[in-house]
Short mmCIF file of C-alpha atoms in Angstrom, two decimals:
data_model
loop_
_atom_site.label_atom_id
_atom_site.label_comp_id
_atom_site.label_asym_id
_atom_site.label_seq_id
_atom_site.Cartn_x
_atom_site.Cartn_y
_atom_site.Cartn_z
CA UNK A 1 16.89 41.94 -12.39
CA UNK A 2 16.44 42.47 -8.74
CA UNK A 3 12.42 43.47 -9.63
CA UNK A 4 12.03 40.14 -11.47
CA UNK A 5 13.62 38.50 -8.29
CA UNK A 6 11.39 39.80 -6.16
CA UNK A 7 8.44 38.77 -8.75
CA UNK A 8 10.10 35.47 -8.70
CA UNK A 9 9.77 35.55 -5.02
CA UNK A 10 6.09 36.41 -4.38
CA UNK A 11 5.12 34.30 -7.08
CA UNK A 12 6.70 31.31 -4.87
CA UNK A 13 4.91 32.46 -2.43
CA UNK A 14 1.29 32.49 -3.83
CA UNK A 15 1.51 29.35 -5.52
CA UNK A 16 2.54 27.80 -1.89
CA UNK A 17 -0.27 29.36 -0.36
CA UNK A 18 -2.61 28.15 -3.16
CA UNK A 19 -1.30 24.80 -2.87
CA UNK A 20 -1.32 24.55 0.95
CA UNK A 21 -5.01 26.51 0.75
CA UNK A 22 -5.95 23.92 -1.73
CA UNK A 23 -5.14 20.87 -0.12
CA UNK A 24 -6.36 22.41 3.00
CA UNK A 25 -9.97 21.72 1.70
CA UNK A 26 -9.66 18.23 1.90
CA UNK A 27 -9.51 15.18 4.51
CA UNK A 28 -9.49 17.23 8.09
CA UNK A 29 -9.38 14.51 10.48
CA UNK A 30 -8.15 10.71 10.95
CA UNK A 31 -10.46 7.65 11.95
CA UNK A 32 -9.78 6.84 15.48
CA UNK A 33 -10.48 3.36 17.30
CA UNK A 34 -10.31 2.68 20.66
CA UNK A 35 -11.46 -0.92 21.73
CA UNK A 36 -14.05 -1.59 18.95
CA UNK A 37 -15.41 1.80 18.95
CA UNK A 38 -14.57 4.42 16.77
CA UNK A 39 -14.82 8.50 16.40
CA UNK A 40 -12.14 10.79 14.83
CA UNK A 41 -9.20 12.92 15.61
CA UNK A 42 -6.33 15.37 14.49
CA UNK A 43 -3.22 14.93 12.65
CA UNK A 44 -1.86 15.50 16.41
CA UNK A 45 -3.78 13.11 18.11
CA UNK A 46 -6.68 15.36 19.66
CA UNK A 47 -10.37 13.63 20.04
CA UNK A 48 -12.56 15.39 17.99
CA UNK A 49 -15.66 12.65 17.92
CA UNK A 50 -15.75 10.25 20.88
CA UNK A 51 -15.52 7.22 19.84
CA UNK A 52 -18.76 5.94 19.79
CA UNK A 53 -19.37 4.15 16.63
CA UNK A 54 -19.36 0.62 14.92
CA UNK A 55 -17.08 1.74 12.52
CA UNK A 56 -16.20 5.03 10.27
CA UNK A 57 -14.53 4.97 6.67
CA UNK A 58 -11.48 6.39 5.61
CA UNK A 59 -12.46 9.90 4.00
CA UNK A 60 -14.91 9.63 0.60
CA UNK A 61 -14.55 12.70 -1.36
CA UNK A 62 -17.91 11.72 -3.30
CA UNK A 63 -19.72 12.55 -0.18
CA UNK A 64 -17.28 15.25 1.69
CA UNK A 65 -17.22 13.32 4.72
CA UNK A 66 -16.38 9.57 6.12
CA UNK A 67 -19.13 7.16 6.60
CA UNK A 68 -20.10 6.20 10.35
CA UNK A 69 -21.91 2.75 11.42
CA UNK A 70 -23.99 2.87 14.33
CA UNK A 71 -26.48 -0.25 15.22
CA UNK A 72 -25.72 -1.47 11.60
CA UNK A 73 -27.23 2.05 9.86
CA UNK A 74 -24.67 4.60 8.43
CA UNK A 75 -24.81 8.54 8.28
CA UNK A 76 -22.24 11.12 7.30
CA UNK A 77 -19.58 13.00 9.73
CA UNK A 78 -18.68 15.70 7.06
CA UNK A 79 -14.76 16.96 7.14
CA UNK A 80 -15.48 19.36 9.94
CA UNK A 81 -16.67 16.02 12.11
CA UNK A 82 -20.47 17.47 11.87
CA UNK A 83 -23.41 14.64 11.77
CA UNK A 84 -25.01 15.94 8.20
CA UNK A 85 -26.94 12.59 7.99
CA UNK A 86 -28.22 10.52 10.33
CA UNK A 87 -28.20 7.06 10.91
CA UNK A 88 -31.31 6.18 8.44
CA UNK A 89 -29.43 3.93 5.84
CA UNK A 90 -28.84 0.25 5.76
CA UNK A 91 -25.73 0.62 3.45
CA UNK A 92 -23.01 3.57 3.44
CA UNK A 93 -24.83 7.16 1.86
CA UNK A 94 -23.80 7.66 -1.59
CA UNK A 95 -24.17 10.40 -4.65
CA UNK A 96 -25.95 10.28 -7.67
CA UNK A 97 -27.05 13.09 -9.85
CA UNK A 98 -26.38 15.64 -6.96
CA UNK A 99 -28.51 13.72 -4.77
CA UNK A 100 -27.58 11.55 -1.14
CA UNK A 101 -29.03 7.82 -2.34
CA UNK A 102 -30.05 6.53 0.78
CA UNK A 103 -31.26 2.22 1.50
CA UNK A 104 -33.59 2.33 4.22
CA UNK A 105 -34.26 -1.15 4.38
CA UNK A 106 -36.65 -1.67 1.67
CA UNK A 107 -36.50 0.77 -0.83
CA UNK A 108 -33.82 3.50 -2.18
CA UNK A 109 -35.19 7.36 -1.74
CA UNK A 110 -32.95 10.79 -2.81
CA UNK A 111 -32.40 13.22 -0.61
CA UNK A 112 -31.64 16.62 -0.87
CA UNK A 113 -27.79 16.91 -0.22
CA UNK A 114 -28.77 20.81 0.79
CA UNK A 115 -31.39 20.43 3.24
CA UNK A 116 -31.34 16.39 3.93
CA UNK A 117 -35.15 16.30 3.52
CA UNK A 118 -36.18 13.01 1.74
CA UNK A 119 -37.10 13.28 -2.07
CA UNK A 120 -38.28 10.92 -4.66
CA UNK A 121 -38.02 7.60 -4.54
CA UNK A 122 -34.91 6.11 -6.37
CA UNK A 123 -35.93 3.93 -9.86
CA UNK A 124 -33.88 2.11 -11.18
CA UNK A 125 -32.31 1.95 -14.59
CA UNK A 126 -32.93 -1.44 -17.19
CA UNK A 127 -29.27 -2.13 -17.71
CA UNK A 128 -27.35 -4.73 -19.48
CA UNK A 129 -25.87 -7.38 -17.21
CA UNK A 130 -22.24 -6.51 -15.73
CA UNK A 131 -19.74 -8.90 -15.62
CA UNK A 132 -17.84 -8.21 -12.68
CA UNK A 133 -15.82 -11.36 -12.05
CA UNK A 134 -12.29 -9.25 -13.30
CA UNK A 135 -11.29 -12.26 -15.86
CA UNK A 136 -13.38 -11.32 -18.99
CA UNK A 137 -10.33 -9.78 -20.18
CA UNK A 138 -8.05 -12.65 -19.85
CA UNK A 139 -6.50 -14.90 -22.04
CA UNK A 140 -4.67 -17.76 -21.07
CA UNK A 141 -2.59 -17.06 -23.79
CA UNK A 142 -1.87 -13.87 -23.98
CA UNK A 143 1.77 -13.60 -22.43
CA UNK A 144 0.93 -9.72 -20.87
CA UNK A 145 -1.19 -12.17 -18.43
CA UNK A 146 1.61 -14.37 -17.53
CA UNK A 147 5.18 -12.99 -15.85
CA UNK A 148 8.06 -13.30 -18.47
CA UNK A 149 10.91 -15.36 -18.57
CA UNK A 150 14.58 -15.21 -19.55
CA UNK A 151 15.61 -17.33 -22.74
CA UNK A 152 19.17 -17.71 -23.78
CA UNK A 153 18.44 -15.14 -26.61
CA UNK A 154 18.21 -12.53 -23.82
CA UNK A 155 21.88 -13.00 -22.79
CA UNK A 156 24.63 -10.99 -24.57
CA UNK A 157 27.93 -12.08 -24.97
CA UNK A 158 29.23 -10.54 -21.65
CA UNK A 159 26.81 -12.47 -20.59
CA UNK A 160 27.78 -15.72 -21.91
CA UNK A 161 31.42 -15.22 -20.62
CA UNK A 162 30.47 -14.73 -17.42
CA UNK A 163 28.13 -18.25 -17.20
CA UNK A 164 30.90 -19.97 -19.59
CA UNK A 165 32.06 -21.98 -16.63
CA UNK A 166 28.71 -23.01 -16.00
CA UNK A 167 27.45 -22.89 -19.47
CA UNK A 168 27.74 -26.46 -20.54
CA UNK A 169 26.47 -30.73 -19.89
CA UNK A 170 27.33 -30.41 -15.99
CA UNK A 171 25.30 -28.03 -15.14
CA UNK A 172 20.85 -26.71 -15.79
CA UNK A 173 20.51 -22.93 -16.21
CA UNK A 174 16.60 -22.73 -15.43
CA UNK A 175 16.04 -19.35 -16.38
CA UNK A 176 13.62 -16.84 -14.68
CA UNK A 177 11.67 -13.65 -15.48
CA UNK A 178 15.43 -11.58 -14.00
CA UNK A 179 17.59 -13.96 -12.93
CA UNK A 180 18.76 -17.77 -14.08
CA UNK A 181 19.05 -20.46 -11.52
CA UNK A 182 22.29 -22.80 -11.09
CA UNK A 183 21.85 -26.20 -10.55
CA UNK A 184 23.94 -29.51 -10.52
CA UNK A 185 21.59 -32.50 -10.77
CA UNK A 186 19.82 -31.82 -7.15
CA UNK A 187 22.63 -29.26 -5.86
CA UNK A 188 21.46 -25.39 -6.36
CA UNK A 189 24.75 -24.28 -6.96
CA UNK A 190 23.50 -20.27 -7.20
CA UNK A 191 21.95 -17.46 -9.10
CA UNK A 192 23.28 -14.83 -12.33
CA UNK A 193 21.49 -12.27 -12.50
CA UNK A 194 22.39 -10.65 -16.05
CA UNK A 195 21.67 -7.26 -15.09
CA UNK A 196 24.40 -6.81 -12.69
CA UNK A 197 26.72 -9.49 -14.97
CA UNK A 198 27.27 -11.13 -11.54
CA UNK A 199 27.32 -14.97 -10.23
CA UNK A 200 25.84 -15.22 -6.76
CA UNK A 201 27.33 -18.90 -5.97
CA UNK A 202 25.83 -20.31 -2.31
CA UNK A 203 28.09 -20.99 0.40
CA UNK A 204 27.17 -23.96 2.73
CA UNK A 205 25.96 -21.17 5.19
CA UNK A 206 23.90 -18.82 2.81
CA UNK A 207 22.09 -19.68 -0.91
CA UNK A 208 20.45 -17.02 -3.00
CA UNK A 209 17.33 -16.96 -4.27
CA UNK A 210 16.23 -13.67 -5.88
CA UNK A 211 16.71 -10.39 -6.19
CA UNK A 212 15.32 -6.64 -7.00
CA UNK A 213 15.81 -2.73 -7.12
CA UNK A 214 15.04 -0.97 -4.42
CA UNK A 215 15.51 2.95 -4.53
CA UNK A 216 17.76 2.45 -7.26
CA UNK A 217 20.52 -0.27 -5.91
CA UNK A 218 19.64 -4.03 -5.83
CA UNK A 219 19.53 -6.10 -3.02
CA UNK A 220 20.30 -10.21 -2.99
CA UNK A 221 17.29 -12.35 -1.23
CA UNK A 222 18.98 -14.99 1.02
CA UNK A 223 17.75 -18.19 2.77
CA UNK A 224 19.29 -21.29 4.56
CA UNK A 225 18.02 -24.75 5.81
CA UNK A 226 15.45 -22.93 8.15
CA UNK A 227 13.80 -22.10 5.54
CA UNK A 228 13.72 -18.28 6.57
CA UNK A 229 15.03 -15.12 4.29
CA UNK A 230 17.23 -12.48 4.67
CA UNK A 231 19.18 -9.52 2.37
CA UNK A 232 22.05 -8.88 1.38
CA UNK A 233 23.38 -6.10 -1.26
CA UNK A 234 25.52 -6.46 -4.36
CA UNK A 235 28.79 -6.91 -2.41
CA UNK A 236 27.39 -9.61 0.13
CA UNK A 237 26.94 -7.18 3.15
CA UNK A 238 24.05 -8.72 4.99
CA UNK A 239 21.43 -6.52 5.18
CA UNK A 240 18.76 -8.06 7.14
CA UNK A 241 19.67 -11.60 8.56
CA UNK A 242 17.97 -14.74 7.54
CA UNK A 243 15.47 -14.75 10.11
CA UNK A 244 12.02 -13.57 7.90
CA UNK A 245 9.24 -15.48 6.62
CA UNK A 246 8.83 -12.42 4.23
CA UNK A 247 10.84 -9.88 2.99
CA UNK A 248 8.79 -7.45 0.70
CA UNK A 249 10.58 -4.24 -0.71
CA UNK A 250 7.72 -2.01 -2.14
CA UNK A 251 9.46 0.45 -3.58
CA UNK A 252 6.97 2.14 -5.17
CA UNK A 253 6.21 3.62 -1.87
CA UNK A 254 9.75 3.29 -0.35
CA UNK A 255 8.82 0.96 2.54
CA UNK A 256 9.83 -2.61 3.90
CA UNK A 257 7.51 -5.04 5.28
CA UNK A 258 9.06 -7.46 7.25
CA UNK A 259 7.55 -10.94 8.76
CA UNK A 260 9.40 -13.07 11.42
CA UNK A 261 7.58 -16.38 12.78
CA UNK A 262 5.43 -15.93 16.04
CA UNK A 263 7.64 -17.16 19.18
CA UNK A 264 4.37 -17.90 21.08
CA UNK A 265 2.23 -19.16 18.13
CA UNK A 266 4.23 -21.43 15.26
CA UNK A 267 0.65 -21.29 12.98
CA UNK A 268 1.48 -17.52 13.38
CA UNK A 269 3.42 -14.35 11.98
CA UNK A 270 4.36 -10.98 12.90
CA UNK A 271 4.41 -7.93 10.66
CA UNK A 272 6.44 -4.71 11.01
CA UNK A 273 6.67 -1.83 8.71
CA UNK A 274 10.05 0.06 8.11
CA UNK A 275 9.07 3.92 7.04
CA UNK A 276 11.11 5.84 4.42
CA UNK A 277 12.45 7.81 7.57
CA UNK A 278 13.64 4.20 9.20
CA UNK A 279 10.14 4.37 11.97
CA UNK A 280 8.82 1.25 12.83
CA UNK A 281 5.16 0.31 12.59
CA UNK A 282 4.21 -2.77 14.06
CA UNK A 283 1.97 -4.56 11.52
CA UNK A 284 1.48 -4.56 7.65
CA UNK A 285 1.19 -0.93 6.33
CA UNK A 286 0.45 1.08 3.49
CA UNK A 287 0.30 4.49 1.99
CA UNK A 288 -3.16 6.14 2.47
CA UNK A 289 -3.50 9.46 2.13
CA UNK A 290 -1.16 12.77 2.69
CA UNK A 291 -2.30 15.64 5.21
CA UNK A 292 -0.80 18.53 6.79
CA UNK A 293 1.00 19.05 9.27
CA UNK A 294 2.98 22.22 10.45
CA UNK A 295 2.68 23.82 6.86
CA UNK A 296 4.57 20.61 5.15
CA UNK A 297 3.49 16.86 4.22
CA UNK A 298 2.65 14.21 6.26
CA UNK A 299 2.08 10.64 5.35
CA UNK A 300 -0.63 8.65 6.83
CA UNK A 301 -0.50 4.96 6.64
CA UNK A 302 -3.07 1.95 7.23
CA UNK A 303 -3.06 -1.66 8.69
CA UNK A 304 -6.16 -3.81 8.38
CA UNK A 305 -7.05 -5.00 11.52
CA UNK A 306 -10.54 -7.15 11.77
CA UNK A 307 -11.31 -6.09 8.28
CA UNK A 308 -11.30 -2.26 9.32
CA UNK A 309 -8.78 0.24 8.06
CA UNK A 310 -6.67 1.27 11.04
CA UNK A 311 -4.22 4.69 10.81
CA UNK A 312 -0.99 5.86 11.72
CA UNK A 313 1.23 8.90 10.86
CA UNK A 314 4.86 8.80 9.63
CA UNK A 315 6.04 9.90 13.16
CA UNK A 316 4.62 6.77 14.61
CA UNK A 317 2.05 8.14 15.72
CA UNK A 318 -0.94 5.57 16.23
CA UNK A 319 -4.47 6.56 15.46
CA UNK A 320 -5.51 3.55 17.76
CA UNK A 321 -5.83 1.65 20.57
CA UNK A 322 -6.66 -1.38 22.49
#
């Protein structure tokens, strides 16, 4: 037994090391901006590339590298932020049959992804139209395209007992794809929401308005006569005060976007970004790729800012500036 154990043990081991070695092998460094310029950097923040470009993608495996803009031509920075092509295309570098495809401007040419000498030029294939508009597979009646709805057939007879006082001439149920609205002729008396077999009735301080699960416990969307939002759980403990033009709970990726109205600009909003481990990012973020950082995970996130892809780590860390 204590052989197998120890088996056990250094098989751990390995597979760690092939998994750390392994993921090692991808994305290296981080896109960096500072003003409008940009160059790259560590996980930890350390200028590897100046910043000195137009702009640089986020990492494209296809290539091995992240594409950099300079006087409106692109090149590649490979992973170990090397130049491997210059700046001789008119539209980001890309790979076809083992081959850089580069745009100079007039015509498309191959080149040699070993030695970056030019090759033949680039013909293109006699293909079939595409139709790229994204609705050729839509049907307006197909009701996978359209968001579902309660019907009274949903409700069981728990259910039924629970909207009885509300369940008759007096009152509308409008039903909705998880919850069914209360009303009483122009008075929105509340929300059931069958699922939990509870009756969320406003008060003249608070009405509710939705709801969803968010890592596994569902929370109460809340607004008043400003027209803001706010949270509250299953009991009525406010979570986030009604103060939020938005209130998004992606929980997918286990983070909160919050909006709150601009104090020095009404035709304005501002975004901030609650992290699985409660940091705060200032702006609208999302997952973007994981990296390494002292032998264990570490999320990287994005904002768009002026149509560009800007990074931060889950520490807080910005990977910009200015």
């Amino acid at each position: 037994m204590r052989i197998l154990n120890i088996k056990t043990k250094y098989l751990l081991i390995f597979l760690i090391f092939m998994s750390c070695t392994m993921f090692s092998q991808e994305q290296n460094y981080i896109p960096y901006r500072k003003g409008k310029l940009w160059g790259l950097c560590d996980i930890n923040k350390f200028i590897v590339i100046q910043p000195q470009y137009s702009s640089i993608s986020s990492y494209d495996e296809s290539i091995g590298g992240f594409h950099a803009e300079q006087n409106g031509r692109f090149g590649i920075v490979d992973r170990n932020a090397v130049m491997i092509m210059p700046f001789i295309s008119n539209i980001p570098i890309s790979v076809e049959g083992g081959k850089y495809l580069v745009f100079d401007g007039l015509d498309y040419y191959y080149y040699s992804i070993k030695t970056k000498m030019r090759l033949d030029r680039y013909i293109k294939q006699e293909s079939y139209p595409v139709r790229d508009s994204g609705w050729e597979n839509y049907n307006p009646l197909d009701r996978n395209n359209a968001k579902l709805t309660l019907s009274r057939d949903d409700l069981d007879d728990d259910d039924l007992n629970v909207l009885g006082p509300y369940d008759h001439d007096g009152y509308q149920l409008n039903y909705k794809s998880d919850f069914i609205e209360i009303t009483e002729g122009d008075t929105y008396i509340g929300i059931y929401i069958p699922k939990l077999k509870k009756i969320f009735i406003n008060t003249r301080e608070i009405a509710y308005v939705g709801w969803q699960f968010y890592k596994g416990k569902p929370y109460i969307l809340t607004t008043n006569h400003s027209e803001l939002f706010g949270l509250v759980d299953e009991y009525f403990r406010e979570i986030y005060p009604i103060r939020y033009t938005t209130i998004n709970l992606i929980d997918d990726s286990h983070l909160v976007v919050l909006s709150e109205p601009d104090p020095n600009n009404k035709n304005n909003v501002i975004f901030k970004t609650l992290l699985p481990n409660n940091k705060v990012l200032y702006g609208k973020f999302e997952p973007a790729v994981t990296l390494w950082k002292n032998g264990g995970p570490f999320q990287i996130y994005y904002t768009v800012i002026d149509g560009q892809k800007n990074y931060a780590g889950e520490d807080g860390t910005l990977y910009f500036e200015g």
